[in-house]
N, CA, C and O atoms as a GROMACS GRO file, in nm:
protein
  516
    1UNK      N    1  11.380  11.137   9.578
    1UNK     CA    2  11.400  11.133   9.722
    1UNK      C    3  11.272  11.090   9.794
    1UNK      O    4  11.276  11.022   9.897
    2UNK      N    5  11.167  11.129   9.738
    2UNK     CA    6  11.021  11.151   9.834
    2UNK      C    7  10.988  10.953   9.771
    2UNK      O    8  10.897  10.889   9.824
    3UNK      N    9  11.044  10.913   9.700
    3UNK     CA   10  10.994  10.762   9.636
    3UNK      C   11  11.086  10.612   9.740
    3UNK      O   12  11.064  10.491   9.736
    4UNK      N   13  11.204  10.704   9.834
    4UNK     CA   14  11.323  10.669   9.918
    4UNK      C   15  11.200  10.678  10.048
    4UNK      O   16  11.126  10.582  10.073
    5UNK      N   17  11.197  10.779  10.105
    5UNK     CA   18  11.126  10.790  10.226
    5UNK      C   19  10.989  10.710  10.214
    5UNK      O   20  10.946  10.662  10.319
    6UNK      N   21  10.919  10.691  10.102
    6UNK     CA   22  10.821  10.632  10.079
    6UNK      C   23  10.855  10.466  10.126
    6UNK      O   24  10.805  10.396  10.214
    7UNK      N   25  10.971  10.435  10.016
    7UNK     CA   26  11.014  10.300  10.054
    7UNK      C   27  11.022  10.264  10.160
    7UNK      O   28  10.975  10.154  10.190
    8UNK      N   29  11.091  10.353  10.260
    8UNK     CA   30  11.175  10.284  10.386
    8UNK      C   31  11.049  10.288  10.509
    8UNK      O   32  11.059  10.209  10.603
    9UNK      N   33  10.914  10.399  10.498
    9UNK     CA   34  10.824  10.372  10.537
    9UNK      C   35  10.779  10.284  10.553
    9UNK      O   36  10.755  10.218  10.655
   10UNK      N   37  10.754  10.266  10.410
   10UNK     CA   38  10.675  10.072  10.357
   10UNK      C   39  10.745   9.980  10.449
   10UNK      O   40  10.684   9.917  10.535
   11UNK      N   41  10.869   9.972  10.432
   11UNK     CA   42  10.952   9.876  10.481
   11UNK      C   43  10.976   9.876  10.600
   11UNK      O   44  11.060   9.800  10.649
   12UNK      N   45  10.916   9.952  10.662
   12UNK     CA   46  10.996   9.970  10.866
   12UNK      C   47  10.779   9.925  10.885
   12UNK      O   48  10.751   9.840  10.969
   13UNK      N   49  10.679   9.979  10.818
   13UNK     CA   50  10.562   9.904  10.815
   13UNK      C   51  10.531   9.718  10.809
   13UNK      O   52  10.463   9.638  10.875
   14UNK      N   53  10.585   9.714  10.739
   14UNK     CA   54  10.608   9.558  10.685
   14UNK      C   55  10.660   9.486  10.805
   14UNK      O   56  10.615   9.375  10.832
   15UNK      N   57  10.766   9.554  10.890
   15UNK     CA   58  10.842   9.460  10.954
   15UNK      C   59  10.835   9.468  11.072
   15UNK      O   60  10.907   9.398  11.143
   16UNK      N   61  10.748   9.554  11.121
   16UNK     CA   62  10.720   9.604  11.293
   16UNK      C   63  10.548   9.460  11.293
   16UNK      O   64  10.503   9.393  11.200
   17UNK      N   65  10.509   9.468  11.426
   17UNK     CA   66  10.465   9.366  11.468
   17UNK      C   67  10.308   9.432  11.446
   17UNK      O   68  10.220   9.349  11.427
   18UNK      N   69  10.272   9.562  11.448
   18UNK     CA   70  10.123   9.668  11.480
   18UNK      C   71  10.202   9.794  11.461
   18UNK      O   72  10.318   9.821  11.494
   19UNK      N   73  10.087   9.883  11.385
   19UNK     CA   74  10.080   9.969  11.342
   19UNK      C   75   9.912  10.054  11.375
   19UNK      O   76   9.807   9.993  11.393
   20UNK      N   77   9.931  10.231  11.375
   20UNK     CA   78   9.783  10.241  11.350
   20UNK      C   79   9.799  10.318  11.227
   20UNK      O   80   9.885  10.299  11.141
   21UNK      N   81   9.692  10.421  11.226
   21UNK     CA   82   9.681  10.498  11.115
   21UNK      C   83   9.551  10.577  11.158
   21UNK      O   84   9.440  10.530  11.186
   22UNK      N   85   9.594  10.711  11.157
   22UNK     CA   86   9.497  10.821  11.143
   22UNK      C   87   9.455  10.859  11.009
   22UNK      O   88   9.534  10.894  10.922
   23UNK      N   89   9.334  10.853  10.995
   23UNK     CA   90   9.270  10.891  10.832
   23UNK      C   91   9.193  11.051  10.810
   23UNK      O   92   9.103  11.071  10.892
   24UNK      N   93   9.215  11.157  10.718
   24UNK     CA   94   9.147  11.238  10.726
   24UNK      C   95   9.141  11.283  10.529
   24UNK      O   96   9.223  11.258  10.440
   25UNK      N   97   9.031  11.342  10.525
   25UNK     CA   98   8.952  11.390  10.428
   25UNK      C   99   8.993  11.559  10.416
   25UNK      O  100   8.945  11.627  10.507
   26UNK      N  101   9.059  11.617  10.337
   26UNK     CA  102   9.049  11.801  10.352
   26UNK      C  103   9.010  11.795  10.211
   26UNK      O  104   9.000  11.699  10.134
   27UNK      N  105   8.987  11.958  10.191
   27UNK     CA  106   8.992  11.984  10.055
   27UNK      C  107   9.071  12.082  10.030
   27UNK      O  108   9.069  12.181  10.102
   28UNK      N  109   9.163  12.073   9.915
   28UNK     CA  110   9.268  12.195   9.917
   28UNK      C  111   9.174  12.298   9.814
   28UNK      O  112   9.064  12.298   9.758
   29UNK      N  113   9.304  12.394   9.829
   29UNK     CA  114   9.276  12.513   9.810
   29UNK      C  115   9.195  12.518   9.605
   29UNK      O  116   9.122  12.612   9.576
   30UNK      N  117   9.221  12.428   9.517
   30UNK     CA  118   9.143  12.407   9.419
   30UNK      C  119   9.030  12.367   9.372
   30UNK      O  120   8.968  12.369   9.266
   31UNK      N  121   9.014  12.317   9.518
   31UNK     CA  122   8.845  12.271   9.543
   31UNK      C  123   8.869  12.085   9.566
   31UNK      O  124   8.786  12.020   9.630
   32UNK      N  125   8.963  12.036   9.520
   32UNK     CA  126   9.003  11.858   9.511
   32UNK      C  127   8.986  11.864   9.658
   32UNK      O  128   9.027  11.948   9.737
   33UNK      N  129   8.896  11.723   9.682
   33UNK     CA  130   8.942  11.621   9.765
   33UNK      C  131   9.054  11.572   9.807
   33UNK      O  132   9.111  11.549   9.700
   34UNK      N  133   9.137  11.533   9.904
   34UNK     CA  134   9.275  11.522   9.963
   34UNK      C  135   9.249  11.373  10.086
   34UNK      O  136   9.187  11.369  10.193
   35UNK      N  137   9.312  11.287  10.024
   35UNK     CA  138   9.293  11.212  10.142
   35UNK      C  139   9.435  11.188  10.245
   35UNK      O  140   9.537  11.177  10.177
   36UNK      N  141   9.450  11.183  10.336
   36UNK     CA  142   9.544  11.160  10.394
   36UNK      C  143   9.559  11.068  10.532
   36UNK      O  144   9.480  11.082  10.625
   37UNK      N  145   9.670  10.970  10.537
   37UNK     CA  146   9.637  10.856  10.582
   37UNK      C  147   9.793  10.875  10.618
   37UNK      O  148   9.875  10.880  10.526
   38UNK      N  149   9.837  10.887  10.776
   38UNK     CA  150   9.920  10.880  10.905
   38UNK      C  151   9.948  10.760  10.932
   38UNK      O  152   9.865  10.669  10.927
   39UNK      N  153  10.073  10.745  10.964
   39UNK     CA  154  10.086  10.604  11.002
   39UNK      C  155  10.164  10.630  11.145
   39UNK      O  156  10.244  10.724  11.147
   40UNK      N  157  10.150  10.571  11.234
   40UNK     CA  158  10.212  10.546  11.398
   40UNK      C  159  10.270  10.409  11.434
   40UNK      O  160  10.201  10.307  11.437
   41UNK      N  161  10.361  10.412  11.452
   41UNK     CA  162  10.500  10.275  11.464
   41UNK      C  163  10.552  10.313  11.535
   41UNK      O  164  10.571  10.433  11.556
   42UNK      N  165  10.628  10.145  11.643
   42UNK     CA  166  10.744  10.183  11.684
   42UNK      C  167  10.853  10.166  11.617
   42UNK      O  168  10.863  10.050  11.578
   43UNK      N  169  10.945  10.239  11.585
   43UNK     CA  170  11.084  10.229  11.519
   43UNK      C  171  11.196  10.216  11.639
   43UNK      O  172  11.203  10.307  11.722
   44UNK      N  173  11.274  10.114  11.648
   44UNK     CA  174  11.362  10.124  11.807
   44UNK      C  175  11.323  10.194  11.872
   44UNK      O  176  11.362  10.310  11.888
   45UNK      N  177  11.220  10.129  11.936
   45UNK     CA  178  11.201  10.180  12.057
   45UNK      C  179  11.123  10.358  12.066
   45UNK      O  180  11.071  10.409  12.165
   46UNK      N  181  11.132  10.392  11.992
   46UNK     CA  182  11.069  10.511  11.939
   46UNK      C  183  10.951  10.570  11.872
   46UNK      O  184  10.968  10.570  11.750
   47UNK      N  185  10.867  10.606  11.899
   47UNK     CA  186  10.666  10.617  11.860
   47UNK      C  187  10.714  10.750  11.708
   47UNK      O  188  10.718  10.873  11.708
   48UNK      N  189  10.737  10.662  11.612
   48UNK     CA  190  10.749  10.744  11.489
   48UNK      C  191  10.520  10.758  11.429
   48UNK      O  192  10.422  10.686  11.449
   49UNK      N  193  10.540  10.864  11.371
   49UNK     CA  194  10.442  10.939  11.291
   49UNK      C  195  10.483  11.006  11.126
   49UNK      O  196  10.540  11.109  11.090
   50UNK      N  197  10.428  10.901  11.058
   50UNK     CA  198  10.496  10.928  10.942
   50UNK      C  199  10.358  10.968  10.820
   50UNK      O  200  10.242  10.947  10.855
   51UNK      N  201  10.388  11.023  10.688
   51UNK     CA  202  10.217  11.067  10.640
   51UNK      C  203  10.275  10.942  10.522
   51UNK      O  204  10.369  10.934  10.444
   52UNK      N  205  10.133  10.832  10.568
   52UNK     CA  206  10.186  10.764  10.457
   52UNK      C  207  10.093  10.741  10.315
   52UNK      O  208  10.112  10.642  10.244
   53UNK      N  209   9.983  10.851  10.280
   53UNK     CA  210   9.946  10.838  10.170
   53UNK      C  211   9.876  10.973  10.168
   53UNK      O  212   9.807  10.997  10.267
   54UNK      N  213   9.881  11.066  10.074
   54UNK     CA  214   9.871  11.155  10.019
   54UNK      C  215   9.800  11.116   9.889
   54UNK      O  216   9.877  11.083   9.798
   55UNK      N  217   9.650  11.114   9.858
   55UNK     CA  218   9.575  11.095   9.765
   55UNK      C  219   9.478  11.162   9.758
   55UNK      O  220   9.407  11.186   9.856
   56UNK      N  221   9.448  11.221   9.599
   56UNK     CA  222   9.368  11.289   9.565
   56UNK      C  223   9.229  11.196   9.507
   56UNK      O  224   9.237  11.102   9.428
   57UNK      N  225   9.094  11.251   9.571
   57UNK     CA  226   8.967  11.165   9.548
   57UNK      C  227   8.885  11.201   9.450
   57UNK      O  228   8.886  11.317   9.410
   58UNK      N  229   8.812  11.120   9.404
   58UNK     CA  230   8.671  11.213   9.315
   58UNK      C  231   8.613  11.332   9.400
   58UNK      O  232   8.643  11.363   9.516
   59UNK      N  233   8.514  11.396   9.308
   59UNK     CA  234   8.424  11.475   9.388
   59UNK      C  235   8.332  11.425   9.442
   59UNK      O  236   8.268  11.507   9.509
   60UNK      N  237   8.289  11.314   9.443
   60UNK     CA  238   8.221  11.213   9.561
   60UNK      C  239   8.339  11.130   9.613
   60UNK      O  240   8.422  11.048   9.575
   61UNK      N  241   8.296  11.203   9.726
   61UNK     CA  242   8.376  11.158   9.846
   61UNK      C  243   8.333  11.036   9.999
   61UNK      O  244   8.338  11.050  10.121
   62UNK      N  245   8.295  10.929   9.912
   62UNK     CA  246   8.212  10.920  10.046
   62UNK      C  247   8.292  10.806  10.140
   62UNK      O  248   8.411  10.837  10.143
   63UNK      N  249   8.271  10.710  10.200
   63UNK     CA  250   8.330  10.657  10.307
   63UNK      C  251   8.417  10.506  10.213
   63UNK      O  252   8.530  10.460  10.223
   64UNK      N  253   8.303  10.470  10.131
   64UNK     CA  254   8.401  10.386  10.042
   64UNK      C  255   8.509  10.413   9.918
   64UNK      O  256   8.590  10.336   9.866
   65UNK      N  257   8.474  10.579   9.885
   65UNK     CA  258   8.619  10.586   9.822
   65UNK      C  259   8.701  10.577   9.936
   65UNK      O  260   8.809  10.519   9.934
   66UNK      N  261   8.663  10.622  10.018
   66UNK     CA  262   8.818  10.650  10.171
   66UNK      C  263   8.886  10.510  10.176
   66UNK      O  264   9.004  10.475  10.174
   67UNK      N  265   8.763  10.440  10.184
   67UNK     CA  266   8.802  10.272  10.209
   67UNK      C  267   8.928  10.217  10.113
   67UNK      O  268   9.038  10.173  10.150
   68UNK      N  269   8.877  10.232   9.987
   68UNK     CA  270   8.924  10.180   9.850
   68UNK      C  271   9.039  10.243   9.809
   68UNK      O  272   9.119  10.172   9.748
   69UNK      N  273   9.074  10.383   9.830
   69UNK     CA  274   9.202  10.457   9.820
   69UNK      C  275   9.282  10.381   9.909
   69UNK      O  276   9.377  10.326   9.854
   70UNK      N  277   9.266  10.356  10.073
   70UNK     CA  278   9.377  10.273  10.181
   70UNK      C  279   9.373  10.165  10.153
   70UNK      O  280   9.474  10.096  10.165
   71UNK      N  281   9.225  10.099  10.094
   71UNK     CA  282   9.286   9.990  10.043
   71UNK      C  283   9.398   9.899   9.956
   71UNK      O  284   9.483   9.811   9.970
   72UNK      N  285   9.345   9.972   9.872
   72UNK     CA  286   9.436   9.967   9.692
   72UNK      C  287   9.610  10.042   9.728
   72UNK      O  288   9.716  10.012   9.673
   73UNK      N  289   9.587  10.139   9.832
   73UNK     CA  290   9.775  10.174   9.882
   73UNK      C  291   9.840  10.008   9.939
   73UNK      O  292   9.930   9.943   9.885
   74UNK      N  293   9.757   9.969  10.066
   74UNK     CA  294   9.778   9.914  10.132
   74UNK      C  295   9.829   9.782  10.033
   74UNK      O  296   9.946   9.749  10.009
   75UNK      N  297   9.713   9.723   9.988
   75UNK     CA  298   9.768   9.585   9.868
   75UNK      C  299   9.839   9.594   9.819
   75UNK      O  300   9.914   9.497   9.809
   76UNK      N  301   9.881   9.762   9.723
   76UNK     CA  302   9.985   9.759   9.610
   76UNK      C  303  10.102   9.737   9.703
   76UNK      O  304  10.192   9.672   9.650
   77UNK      N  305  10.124   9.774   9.831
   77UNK     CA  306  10.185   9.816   9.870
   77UNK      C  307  10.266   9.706   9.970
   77UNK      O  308  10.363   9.729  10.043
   78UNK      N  309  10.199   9.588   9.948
   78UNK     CA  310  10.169   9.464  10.049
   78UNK      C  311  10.187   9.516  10.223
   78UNK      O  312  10.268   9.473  10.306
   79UNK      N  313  10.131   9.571  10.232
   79UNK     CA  314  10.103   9.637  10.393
   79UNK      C  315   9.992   9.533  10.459
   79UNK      O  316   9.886   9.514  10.398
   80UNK      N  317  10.007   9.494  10.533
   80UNK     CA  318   9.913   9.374  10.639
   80UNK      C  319   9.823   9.455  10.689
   80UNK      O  320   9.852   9.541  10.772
   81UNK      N  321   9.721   9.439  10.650
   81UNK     CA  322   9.601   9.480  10.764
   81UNK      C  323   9.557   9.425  10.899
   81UNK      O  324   9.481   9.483  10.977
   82UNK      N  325   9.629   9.274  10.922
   82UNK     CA  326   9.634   9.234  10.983
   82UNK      C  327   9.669   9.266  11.142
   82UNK      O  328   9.606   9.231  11.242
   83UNK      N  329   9.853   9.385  11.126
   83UNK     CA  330   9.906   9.430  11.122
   83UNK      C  331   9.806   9.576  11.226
   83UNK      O  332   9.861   9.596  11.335
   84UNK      N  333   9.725   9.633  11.209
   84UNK     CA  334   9.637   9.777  11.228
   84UNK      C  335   9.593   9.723  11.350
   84UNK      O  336   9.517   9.628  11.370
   85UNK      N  337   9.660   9.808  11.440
   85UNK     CA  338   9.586   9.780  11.563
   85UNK      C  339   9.479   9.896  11.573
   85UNK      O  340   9.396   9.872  11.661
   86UNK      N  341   9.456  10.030  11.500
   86UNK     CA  342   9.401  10.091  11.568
   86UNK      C  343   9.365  10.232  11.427
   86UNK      O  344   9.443  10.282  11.346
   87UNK      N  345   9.249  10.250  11.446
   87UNK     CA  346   9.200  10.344  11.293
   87UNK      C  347   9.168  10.468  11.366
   87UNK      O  348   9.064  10.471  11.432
   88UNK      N  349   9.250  10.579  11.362
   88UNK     CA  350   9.152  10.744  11.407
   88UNK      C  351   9.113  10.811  11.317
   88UNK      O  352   9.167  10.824  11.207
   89UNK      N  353   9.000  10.867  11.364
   89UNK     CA  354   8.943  10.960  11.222
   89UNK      C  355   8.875  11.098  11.282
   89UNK      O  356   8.908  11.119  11.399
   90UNK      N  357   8.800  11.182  11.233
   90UNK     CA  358   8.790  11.321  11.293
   90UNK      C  359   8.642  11.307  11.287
   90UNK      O  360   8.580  11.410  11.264
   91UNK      N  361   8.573  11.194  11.303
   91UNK     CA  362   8.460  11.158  11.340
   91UNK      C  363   8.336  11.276  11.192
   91UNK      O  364   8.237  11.342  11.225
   92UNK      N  365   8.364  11.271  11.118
   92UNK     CA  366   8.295  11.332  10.995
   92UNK      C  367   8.223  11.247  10.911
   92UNK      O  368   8.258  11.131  10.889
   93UNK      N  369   8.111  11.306  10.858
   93UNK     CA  370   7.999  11.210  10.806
   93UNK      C  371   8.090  11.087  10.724
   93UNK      O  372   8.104  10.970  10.759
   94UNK      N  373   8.149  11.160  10.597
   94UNK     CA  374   8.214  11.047  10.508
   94UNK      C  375   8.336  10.953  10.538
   94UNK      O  376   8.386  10.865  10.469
   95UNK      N  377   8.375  11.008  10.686
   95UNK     CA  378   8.477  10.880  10.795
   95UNK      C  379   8.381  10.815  10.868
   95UNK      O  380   8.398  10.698  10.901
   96UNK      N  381   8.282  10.875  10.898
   96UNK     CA  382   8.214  10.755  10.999
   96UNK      C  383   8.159  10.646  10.899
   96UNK      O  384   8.171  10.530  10.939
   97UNK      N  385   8.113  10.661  10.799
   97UNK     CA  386   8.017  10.587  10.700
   97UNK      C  387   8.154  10.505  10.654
   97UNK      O  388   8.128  10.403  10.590
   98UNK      N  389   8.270  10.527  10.671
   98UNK     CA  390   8.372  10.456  10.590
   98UNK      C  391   8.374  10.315  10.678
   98UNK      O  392   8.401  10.214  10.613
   99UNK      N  393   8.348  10.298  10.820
   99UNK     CA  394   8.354  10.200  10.913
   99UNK      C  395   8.233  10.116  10.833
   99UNK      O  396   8.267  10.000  10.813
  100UNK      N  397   8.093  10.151  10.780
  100UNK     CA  398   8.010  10.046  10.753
  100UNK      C  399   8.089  10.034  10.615
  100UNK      O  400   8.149   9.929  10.641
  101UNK      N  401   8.116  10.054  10.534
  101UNK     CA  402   8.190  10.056  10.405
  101UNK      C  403   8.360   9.932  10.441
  101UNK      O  404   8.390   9.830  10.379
  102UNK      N  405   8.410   9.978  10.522
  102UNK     CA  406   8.448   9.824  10.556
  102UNK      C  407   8.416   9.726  10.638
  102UNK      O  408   8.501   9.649  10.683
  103UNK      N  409   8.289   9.718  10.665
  103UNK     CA  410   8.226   9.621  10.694
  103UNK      C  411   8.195   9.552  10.553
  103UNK      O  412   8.248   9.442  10.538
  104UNK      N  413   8.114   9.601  10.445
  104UNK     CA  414   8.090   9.583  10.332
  104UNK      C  415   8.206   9.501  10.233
  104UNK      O  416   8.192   9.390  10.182
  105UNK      N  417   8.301   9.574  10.225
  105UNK     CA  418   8.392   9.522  10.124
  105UNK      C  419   8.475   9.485  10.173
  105UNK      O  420   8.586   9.520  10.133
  106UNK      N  421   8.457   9.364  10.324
  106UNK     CA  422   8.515   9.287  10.392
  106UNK      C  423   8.543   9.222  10.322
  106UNK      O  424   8.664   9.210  10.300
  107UNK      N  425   8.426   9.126  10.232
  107UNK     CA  426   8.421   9.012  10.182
  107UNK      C  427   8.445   8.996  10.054
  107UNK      O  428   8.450   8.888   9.993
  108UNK      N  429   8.465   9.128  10.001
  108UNK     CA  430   8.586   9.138   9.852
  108UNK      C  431   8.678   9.169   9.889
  108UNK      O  432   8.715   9.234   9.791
  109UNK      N  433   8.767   9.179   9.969
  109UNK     CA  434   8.866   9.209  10.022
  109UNK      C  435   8.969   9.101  10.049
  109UNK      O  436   8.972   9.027  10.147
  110UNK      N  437   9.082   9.106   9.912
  110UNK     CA  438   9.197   8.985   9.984
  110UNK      C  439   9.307   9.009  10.084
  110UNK      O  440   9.404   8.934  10.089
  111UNK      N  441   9.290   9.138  10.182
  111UNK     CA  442   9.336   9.198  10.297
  111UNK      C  443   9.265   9.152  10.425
  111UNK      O  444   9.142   9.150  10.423
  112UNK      N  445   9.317   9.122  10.515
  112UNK     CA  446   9.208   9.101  10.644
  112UNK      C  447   9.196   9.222  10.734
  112UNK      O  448   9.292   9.282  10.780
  113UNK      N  449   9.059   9.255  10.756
  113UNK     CA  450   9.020   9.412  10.769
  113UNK      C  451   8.976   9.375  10.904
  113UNK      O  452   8.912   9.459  10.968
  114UNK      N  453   9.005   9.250  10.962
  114UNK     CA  454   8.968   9.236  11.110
  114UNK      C  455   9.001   9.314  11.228
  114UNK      O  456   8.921   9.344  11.316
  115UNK      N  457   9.138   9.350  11.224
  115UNK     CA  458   9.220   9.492  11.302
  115UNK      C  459   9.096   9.628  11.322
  115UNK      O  460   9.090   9.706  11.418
  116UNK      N  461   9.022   9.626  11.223
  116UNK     CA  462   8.937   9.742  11.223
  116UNK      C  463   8.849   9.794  11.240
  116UNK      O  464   8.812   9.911  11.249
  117UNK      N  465   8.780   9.630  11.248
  117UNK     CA  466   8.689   9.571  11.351
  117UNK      C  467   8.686   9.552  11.497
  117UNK      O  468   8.615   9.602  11.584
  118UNK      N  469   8.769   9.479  11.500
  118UNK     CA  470   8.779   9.436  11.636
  118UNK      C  471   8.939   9.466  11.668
  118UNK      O  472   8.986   9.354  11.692
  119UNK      N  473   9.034   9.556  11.679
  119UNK     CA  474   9.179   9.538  11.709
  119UNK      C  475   9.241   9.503  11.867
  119UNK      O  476   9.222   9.547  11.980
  120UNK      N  477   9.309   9.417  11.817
  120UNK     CA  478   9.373   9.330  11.971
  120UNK      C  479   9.503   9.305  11.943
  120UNK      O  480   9.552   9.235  11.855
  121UNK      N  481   9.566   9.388  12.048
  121UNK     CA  482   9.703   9.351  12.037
  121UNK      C  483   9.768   9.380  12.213
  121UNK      O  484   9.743   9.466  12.298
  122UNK      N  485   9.845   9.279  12.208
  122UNK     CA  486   9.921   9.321  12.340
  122UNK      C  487  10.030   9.415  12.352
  122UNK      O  488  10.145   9.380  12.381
  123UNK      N  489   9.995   9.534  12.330
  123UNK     CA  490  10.063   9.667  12.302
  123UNK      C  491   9.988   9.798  12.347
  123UNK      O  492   9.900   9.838  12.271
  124UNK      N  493  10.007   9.852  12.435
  124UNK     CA  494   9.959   9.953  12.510
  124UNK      C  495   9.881  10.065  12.411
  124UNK      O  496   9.946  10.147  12.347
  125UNK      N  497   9.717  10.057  12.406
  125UNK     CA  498   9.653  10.118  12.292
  125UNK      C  499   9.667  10.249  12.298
  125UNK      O  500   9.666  10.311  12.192
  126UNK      N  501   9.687  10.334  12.451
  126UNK     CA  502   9.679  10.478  12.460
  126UNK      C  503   9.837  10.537  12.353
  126UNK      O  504   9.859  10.635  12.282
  127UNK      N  505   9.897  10.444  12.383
  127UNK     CA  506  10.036  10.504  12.293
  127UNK      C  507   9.991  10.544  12.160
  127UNK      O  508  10.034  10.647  12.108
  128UNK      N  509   9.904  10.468  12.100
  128UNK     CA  510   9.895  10.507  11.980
  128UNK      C  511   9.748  10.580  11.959
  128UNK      O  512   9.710  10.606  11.845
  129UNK      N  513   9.677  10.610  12.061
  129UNK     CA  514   9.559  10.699  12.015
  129UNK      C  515   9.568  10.873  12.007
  129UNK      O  516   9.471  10.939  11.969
   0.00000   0.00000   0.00000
């Protein structure tokens, strides 16, 4: 069931025009790293919030695993970065350092990480912050 909701995520992602994504770092209760990565769409007409990656990290945690986990979802996943109008994070050492970290692996990157840089879209930004 949870591989269904996964799909139709992917697929209502894929086909909407902008998307954002809230990113956060916890650690559960075993001591693991937890990454978790929100996604915000309109679905008809409707501001859906869906959790679209649930990943467990090394014990170094720093801004480019964060990077490389959304990355590697995003590609397998053929998700457009293009697509990201808008990245929130809870402003924490190993999310802020993740912004120079995709600056970095811009340029190994066969995703365009420009949205995350600079995002422009003609779509009302407060909706999705």
């Amino acid at each position: 069931m949870s591989i269904d909701i996964e799909a139709t995520i992917n697929e209502r992602i894929k086909k909407i025009p902008f998307f954002s994504i809230q990113v956060d770092e916890s650690t559960d209760v075993s001591d693991v790293p937890i990454l978790l990565v929100i996604a915000r769409y309109l679905n008809v007409n409707e501001l859906e919030e869906n959790l679209l990656l649930c990943y467990p990290l090394t014990k170094r945690c720093t801004g480019e695993d964060i990077f490389n986990a959304t990355q590697g979802y995003f590609c397998g996943n053929e998700i457009d970065w293009s697509k990201c109008c808008g990245v929130c994070t809870d402003g924490g050492k190993s999310m802020s350092s993740c912004y120079k970290d995709v600056v970095v692996q811009n340029s190994r990157s066969s995703c365009s990480l420009e949205p995350l840089l600079h995002p422009q879209t003609k779509f009302n930004r407060e909706a999705f912050a």
